[in-house]
mmCIF file with all atom_site columns, C-alpha atoms and ligand atoms in Angstrom:
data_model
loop_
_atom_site.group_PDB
_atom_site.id
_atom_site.type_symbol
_atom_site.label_atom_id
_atom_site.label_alt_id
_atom_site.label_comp_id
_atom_site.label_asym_id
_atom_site.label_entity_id
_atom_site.label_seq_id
_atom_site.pdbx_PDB_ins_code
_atom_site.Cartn_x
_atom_site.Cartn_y
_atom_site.Cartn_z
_atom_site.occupancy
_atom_site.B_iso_or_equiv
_atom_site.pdbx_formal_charge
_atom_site.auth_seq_id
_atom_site.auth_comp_id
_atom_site.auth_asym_id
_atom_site.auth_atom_id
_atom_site.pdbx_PDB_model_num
ATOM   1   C CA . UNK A 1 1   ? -19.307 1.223   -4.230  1.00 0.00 ? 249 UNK A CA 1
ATOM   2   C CA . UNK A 1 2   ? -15.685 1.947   -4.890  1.00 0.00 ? 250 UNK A CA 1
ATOM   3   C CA . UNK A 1 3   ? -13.999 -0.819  -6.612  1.00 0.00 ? 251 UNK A CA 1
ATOM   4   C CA . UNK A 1 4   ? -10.160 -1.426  -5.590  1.00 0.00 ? 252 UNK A CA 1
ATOM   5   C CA . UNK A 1 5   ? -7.234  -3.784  -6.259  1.00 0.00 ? 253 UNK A CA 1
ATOM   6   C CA . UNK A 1 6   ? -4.880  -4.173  -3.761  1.00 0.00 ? 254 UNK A CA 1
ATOM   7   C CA . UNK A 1 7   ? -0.969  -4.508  -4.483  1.00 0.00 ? 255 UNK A CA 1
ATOM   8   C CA . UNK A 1 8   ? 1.467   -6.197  -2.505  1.00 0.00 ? 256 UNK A CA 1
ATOM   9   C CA . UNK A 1 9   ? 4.581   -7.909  -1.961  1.00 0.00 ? 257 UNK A CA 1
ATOM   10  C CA . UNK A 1 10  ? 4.924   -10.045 0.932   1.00 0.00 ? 258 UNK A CA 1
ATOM   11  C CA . UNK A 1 11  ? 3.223   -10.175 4.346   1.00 0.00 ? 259 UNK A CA 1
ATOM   12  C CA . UNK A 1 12  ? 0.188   -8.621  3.461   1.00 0.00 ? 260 UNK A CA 1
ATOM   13  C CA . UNK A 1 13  ? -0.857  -7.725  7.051   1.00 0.00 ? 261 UNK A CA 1
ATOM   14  C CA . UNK A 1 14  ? -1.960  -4.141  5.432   1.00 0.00 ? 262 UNK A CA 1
ATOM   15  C CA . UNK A 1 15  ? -4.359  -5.548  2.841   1.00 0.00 ? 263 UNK A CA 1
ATOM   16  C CA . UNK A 1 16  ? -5.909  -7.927  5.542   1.00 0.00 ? 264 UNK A CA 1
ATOM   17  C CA . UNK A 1 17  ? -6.678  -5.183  7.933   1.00 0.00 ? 265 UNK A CA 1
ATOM   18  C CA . UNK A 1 18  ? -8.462  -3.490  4.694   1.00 0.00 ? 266 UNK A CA 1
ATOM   19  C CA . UNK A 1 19  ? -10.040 -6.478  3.380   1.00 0.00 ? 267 UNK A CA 1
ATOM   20  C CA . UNK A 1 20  ? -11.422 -7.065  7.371   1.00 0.00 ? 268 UNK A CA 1
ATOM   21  C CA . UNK A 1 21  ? -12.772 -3.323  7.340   1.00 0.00 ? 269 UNK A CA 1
ATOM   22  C CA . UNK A 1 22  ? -14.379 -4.255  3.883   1.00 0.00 ? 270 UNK A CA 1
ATOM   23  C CA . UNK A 1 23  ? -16.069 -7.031  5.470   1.00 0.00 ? 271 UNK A CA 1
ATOM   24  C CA . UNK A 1 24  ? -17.207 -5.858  8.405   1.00 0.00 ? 272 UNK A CA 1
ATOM   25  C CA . UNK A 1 25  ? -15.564 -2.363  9.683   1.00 0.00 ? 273 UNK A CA 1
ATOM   26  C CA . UNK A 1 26  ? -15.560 0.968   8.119   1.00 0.00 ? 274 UNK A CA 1
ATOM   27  C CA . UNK A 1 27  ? -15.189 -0.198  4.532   1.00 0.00 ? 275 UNK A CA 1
ATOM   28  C CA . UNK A 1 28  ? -18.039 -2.013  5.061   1.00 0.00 ? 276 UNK A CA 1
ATOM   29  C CA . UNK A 1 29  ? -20.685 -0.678  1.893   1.00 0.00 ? 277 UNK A CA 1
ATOM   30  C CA . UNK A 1 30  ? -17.809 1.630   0.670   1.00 0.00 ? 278 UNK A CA 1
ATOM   31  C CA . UNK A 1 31  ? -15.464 -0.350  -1.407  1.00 0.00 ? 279 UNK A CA 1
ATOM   32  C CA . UNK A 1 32  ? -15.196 -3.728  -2.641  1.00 0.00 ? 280 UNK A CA 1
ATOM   33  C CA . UNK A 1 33  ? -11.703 -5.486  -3.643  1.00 0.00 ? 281 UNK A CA 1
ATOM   34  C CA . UNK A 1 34  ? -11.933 -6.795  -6.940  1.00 0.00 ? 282 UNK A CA 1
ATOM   35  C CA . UNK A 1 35  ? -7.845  -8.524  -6.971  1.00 0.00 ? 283 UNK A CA 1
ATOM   36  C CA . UNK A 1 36  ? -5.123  -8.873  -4.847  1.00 0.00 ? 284 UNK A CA 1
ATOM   37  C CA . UNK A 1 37  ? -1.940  -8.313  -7.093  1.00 0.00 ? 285 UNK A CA 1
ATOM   38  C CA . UNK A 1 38  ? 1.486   -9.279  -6.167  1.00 0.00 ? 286 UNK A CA 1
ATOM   39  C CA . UNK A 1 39  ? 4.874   -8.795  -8.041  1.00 0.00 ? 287 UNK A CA 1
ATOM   40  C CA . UNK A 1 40  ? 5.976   -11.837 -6.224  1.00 0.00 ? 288 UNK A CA 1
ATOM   41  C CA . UNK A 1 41  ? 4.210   -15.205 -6.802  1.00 0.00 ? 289 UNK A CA 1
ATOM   42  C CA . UNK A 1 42  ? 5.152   -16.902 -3.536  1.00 0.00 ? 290 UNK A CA 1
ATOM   43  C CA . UNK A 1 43  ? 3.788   -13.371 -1.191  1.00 0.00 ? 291 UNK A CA 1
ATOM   44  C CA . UNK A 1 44  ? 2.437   -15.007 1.836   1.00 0.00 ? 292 UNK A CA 1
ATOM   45  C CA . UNK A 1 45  ? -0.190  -12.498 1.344   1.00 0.00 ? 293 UNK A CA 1
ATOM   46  C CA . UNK A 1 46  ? -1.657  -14.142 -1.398  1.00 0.00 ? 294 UNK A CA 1
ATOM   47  C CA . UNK A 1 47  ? -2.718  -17.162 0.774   1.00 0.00 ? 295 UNK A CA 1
ATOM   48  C CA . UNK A 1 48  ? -4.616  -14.892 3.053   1.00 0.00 ? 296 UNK A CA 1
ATOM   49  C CA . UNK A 1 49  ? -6.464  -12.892 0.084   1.00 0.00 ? 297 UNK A CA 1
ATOM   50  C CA . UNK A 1 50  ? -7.664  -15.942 -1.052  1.00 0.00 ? 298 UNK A CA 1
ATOM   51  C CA . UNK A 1 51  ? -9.421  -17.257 2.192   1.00 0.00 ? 299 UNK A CA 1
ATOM   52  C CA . UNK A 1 52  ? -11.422 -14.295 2.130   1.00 0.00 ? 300 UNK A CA 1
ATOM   53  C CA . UNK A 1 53  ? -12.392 -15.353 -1.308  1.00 0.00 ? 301 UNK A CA 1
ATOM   54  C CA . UNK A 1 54  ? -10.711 -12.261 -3.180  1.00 0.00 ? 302 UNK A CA 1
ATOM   55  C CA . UNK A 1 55  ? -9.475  -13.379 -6.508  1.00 0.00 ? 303 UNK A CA 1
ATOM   56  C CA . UNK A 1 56  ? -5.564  -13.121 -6.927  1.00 0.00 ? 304 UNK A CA 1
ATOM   57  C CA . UNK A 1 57  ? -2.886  -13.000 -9.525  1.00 0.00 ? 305 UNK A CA 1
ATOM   58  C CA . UNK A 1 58  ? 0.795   -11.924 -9.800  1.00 0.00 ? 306 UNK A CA 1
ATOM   59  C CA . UNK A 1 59  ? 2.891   -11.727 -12.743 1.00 0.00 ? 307 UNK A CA 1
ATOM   60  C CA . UNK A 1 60  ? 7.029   -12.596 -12.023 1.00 0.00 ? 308 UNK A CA 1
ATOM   61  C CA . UNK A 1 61  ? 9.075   -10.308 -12.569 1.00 0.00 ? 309 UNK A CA 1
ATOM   62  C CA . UNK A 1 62  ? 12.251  -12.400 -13.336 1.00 0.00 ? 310 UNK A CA 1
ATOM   63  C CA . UNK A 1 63  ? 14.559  -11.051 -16.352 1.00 0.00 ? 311 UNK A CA 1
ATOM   64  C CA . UNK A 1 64  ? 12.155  -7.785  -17.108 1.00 0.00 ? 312 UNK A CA 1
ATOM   65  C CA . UNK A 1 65  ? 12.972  -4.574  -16.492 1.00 0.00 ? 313 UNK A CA 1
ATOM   66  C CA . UNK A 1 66  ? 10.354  -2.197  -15.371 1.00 0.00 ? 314 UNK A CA 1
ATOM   67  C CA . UNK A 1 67  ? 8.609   -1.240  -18.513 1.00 0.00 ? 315 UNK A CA 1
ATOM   68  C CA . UNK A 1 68  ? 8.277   -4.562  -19.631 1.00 0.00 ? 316 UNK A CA 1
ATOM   69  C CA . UNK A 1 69  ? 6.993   -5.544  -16.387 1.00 0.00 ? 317 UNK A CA 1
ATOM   70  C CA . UNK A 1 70  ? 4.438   -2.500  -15.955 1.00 0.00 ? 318 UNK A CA 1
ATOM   71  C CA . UNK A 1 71  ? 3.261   -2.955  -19.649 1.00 0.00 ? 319 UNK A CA 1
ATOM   72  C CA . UNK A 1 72  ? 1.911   -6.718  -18.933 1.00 0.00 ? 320 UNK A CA 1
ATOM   73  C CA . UNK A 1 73  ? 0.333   -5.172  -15.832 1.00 0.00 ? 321 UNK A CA 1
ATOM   74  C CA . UNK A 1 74  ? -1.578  -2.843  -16.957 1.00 0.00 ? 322 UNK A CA 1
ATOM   75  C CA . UNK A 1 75  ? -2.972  -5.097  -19.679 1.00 0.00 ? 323 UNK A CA 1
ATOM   76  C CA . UNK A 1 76  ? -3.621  -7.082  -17.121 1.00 0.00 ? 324 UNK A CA 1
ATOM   77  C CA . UNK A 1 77  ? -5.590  -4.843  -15.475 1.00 0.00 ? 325 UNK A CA 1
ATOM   78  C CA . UNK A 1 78  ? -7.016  -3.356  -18.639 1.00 0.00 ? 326 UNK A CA 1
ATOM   79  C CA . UNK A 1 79  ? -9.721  -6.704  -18.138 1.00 0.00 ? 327 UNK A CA 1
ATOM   80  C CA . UNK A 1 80  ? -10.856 -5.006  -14.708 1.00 0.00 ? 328 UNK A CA 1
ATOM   81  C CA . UNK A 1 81  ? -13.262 -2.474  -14.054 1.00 0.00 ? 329 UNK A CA 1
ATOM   82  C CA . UNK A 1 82  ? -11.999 -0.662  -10.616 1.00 0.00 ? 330 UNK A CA 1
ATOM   83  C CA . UNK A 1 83  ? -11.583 2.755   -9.729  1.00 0.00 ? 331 UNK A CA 1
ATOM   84  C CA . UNK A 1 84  ? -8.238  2.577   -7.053  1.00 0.00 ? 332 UNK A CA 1
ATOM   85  C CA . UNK A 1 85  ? -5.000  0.657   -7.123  1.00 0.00 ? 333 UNK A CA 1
ATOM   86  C CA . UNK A 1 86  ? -4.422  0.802   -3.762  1.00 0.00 ? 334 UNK A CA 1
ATOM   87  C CA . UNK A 1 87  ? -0.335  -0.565  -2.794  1.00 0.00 ? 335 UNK A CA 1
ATOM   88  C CA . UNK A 1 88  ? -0.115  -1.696  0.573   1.00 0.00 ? 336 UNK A CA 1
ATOM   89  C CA . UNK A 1 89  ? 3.549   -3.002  1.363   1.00 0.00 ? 337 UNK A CA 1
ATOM   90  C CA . UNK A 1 90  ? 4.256   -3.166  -3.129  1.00 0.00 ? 338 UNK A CA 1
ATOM   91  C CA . UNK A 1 91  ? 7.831   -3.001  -3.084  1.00 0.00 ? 339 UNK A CA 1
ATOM   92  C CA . UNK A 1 92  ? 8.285   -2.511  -6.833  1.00 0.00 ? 340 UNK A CA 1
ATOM   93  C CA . UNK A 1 93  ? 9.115   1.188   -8.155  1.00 0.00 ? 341 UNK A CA 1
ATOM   94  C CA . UNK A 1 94  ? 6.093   1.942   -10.628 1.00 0.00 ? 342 UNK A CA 1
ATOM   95  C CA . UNK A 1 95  ? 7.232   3.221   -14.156 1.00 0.00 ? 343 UNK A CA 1
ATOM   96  C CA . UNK A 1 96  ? 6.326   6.438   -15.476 1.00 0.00 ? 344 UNK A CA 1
ATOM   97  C CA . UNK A 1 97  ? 4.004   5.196   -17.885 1.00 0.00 ? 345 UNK A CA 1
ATOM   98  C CA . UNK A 1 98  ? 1.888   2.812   -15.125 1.00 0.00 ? 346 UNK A CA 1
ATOM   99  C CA . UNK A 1 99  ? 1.194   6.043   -12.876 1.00 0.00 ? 347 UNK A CA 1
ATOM   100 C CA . UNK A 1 100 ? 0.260   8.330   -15.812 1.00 0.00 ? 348 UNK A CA 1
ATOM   101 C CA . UNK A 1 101 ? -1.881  6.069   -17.042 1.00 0.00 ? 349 UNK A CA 1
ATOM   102 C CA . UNK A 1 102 ? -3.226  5.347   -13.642 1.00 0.00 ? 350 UNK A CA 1
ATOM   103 C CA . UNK A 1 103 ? -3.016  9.109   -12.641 1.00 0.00 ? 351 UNK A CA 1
ATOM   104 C CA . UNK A 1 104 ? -4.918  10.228  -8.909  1.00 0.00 ? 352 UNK A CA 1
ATOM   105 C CA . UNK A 1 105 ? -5.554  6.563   -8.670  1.00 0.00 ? 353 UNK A CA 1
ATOM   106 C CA . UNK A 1 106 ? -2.713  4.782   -6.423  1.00 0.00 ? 354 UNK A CA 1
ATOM   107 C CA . UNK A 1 107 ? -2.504  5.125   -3.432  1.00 0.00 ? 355 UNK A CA 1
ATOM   108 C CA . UNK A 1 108 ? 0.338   4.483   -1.156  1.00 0.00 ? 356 UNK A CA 1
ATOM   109 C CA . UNK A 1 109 ? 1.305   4.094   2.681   1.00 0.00 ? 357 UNK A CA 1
ATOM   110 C CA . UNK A 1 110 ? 4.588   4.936   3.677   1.00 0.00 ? 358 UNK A CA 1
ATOM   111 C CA . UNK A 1 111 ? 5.484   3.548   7.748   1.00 0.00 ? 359 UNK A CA 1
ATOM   112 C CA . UNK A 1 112 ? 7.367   7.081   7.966   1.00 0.00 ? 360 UNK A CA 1
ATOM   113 C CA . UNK A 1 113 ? 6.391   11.424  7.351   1.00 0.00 ? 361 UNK A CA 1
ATOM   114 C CA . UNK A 1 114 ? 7.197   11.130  3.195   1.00 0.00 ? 362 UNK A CA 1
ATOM   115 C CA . UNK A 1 115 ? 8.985   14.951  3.766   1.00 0.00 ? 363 UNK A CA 1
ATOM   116 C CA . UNK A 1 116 ? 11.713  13.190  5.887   1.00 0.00 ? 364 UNK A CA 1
ATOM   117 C CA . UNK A 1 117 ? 12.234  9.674   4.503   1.00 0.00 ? 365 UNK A CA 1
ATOM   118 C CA . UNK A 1 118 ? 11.056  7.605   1.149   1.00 0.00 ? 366 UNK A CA 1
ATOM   119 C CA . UNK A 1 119 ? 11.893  4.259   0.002   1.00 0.00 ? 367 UNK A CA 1
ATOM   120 C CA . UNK A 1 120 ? 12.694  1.254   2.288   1.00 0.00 ? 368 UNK A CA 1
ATOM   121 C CA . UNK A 1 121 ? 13.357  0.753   5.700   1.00 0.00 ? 369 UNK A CA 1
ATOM   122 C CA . UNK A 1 122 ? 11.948  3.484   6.911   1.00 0.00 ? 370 UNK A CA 1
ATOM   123 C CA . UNK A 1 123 ? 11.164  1.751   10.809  1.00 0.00 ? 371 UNK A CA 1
ATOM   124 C CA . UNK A 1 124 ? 15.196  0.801   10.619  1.00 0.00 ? 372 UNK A CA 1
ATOM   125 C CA . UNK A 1 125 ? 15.420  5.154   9.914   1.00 0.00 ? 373 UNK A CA 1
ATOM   126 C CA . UNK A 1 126 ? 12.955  5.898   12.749  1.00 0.00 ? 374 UNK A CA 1
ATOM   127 C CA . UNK A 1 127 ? 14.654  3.534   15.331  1.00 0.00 ? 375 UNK A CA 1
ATOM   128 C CA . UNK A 1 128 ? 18.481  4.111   14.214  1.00 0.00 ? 376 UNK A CA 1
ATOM   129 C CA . UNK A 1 129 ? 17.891  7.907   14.503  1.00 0.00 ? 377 UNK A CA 1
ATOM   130 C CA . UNK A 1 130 ? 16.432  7.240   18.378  1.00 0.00 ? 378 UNK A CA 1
ATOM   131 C CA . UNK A 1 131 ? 13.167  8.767   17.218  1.00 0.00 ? 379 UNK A CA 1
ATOM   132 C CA . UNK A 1 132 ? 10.187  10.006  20.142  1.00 0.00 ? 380 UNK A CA 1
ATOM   133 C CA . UNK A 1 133 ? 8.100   9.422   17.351  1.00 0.00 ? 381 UNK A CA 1
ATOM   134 C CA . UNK A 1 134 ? 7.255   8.625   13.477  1.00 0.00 ? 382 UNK A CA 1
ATOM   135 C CA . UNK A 1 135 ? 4.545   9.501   10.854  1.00 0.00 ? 383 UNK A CA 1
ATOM   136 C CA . UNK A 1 136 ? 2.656   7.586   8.836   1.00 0.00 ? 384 UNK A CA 1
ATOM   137 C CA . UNK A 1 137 ? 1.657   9.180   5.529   1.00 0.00 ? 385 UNK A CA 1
ATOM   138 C CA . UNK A 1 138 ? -1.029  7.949   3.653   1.00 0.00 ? 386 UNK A CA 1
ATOM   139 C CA . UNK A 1 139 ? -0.430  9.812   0.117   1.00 0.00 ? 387 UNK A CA 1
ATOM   140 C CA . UNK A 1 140 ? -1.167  9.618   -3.499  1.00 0.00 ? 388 UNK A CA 1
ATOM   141 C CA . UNK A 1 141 ? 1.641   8.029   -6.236  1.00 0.00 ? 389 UNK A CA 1
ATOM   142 C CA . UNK A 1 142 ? 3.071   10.361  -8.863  1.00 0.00 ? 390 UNK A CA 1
ATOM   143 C CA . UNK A 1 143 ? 6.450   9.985   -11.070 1.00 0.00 ? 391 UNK A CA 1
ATOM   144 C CA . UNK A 1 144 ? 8.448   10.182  -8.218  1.00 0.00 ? 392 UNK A CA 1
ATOM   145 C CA . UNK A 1 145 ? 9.587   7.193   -4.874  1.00 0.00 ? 393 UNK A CA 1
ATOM   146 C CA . UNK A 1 146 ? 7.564   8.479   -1.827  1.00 0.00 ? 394 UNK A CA 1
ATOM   147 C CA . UNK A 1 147 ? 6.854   12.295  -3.379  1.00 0.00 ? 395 UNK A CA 1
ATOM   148 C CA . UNK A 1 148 ? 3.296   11.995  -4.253  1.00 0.00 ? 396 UNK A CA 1
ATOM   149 C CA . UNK A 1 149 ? 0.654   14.373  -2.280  1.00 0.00 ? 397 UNK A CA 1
ATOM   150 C CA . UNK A 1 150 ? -0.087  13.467  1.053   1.00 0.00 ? 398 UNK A CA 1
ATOM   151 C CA . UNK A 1 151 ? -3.402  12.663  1.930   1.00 0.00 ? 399 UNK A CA 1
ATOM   152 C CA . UNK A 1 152 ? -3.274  12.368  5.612   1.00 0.00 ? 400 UNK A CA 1
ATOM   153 C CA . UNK A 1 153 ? -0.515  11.510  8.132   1.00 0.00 ? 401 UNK A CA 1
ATOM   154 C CA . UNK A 1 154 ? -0.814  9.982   11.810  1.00 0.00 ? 402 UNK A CA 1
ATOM   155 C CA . UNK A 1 155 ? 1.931   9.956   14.254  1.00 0.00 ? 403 UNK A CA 1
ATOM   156 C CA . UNK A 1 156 ? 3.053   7.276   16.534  1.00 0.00 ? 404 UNK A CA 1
ATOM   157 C CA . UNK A 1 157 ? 4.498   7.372   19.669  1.00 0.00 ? 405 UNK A CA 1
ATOM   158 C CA . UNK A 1 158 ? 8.159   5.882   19.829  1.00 0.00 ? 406 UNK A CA 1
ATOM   159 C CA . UNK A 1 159 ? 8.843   7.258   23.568  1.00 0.00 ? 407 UNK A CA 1
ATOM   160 C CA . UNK A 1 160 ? 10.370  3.876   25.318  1.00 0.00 ? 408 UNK A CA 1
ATOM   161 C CA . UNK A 1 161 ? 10.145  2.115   22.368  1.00 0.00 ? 409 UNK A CA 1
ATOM   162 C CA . UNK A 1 162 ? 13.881  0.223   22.897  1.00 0.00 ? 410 UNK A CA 1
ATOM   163 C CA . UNK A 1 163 ? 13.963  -2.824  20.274  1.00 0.00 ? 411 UNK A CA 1
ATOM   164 C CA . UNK A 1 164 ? 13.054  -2.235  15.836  1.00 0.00 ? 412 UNK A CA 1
ATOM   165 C CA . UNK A 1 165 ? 10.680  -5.064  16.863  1.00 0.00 ? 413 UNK A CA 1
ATOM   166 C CA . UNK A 1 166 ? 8.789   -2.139  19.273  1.00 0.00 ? 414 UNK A CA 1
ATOM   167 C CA . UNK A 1 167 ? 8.805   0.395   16.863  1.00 0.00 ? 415 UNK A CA 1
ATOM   168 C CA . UNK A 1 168 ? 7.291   -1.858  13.886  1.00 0.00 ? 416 UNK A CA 1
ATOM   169 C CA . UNK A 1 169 ? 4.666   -3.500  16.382  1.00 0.00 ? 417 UNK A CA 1
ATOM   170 C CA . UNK A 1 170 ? 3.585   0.193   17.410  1.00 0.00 ? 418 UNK A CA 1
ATOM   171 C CA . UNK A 1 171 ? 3.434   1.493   13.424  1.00 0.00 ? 419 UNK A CA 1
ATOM   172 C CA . UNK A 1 172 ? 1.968   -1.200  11.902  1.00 0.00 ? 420 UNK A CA 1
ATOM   173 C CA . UNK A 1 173 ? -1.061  -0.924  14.808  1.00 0.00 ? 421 UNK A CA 1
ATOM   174 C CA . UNK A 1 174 ? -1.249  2.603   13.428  1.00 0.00 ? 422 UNK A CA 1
ATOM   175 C CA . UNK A 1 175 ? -1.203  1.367   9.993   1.00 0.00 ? 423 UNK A CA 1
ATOM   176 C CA . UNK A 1 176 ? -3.716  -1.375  9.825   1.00 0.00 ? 424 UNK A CA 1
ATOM   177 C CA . UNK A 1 177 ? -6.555  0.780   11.164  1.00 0.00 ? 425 UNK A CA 1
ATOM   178 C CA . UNK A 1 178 ? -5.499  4.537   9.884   1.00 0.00 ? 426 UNK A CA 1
ATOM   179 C CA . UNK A 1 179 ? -5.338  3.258   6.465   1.00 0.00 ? 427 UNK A CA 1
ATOM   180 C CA . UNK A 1 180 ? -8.648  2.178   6.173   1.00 0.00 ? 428 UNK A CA 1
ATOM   181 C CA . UNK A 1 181 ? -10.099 5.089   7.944   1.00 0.00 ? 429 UNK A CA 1
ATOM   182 C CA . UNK A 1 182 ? -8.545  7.424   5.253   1.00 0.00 ? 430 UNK A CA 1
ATOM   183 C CA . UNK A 1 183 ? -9.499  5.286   2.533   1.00 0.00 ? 431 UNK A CA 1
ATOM   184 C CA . UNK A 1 184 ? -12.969 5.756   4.301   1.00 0.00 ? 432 UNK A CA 1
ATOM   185 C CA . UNK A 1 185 ? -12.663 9.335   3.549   1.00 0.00 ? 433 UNK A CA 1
ATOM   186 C CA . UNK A 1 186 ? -11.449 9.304   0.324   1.00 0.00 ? 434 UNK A CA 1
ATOM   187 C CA . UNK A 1 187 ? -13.744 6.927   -0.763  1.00 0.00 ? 435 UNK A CA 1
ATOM   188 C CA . UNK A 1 188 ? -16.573 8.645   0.845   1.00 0.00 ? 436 UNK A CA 1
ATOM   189 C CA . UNK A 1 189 ? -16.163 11.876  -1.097  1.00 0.00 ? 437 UNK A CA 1
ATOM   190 C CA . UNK A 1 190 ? -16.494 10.292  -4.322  1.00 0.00 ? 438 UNK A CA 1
ATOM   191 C CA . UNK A 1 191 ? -19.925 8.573   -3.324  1.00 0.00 ? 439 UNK A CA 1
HETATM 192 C C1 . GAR B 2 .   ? 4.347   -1.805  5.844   1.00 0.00 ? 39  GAR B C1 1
HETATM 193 O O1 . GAR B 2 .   ? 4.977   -1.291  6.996   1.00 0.00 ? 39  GAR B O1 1
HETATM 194 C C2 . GAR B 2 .   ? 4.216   -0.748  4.764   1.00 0.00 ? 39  GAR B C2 1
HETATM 195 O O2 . GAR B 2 .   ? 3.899   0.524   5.244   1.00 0.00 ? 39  GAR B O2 1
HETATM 196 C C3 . GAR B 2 .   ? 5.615   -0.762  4.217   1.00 0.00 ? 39  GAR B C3 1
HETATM 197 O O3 . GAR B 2 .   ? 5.954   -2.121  4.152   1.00 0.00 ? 39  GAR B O3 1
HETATM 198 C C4 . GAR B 2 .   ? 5.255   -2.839  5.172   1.00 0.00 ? 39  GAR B C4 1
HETATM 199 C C5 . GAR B 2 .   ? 4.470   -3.935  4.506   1.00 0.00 ? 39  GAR B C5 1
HETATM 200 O O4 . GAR B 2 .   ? 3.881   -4.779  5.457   1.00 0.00 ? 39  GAR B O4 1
HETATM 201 N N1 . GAR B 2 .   ? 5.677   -0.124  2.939   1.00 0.00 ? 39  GAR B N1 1
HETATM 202 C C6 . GAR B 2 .   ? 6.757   0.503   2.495   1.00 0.00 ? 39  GAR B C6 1
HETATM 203 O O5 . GAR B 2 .   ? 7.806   0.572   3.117   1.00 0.00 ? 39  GAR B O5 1
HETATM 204 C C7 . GAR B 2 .   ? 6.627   1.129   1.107   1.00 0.00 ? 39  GAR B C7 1
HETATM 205 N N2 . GAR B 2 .   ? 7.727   1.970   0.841   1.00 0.00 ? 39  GAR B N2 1
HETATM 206 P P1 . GAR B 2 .   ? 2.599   -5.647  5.062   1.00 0.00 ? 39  GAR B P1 1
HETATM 207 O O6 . GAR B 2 .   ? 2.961   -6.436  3.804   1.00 0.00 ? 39  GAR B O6 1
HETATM 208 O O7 . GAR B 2 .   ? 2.425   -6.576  6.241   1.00 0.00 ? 39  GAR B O7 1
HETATM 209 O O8 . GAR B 2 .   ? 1.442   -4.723  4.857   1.00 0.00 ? 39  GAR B O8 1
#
């Protein structure tokens, strides 16, 4: 069994489509969440991690600056066992020092293709620029925002698509079931 935390920030709709496939969809036997983290204490998601009894945590990160911050995580996470940090909507950058010592073992999505847009907003980018359709890009975290190897991408459909409300309804669909399928895969190979 492949043991993962999940990162996030907010919503959390992303980590409760892959804590449903751990339950009960194609997770199911494959990997097991061991925390929900979050860089913000009051994440909505947080709520929703915990009624499906995952244990949670965050740590603020009020008046530290990144290394500061990413030091007291990873001794944080030093008192886990798990094989993946897997970020689904973590809005913090990661320091150079969390991803080497984490190295091939975060994994990101990104709601656009990571060769034509990183960082935020990138359903704003996709509907501004009258897109036919988007990519999203499941891919591993180096050094870099968004510039990591991809791992698999899956496009969407954007044809007719005339409000950002459309667009983000149509990707995140994508999202919460293509993200789990590739963590499937990836999972699956190490087994
Ligand atoms: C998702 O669309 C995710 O792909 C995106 O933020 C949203 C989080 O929603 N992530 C990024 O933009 C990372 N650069 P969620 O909290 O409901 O999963």
């Amino acid at each position: 069994m492949t043991k993962i935390i999940i990162f996030i920030s907010g919503r959390g709709s992303n980590m409760e489509a892959i804590l449903k496939e751990t339950k009960n969809g194609i997770l199911k036997g494959i990997a097991e969440t061991v925390l929900v983290f979050s860089d913000k204490e009051d994440a909505k998601g947080l709520q929703t991690a915990k009624d499906f009894g995952i244990k949670t945590t965050s740590i603020t990160a009020k008046g530290k600056n990144r290394n500061v911050f990413d030091n007291e995580l990873i001794e944080l996470l030093s008192h886990y066992k798990f094989d993946f940090i897997i970020l689904a909507g973590y809005m913090r950058i990661l320091s150079e020092i969390f991803v080497r010592t984490y190295k091939n073992k975060i994994i990101n999505i990104h709601p656009a293709d990571t060769n034509l847009h990183q960082g935020l907003h990138a359903y704003e980018w996709a509907f501004e620029n009258k897109m036919q359709a988007t990519k999203i890009t499941v891919h591993f975290v180096n050094e870099g925002v968004d510039t990591g190897k991809i791992i698999a991408q899956q496009e969407v459909d954007l044809r007719g698509a005339e409000t950002l409300e459309e667009v983000e309804k149509r990707g995140l669909a994508v999202e919460h079931k293509f993200y789990s399928e590739v963590l499937s895969e990836v999972f699956g190979v190490r087994s």
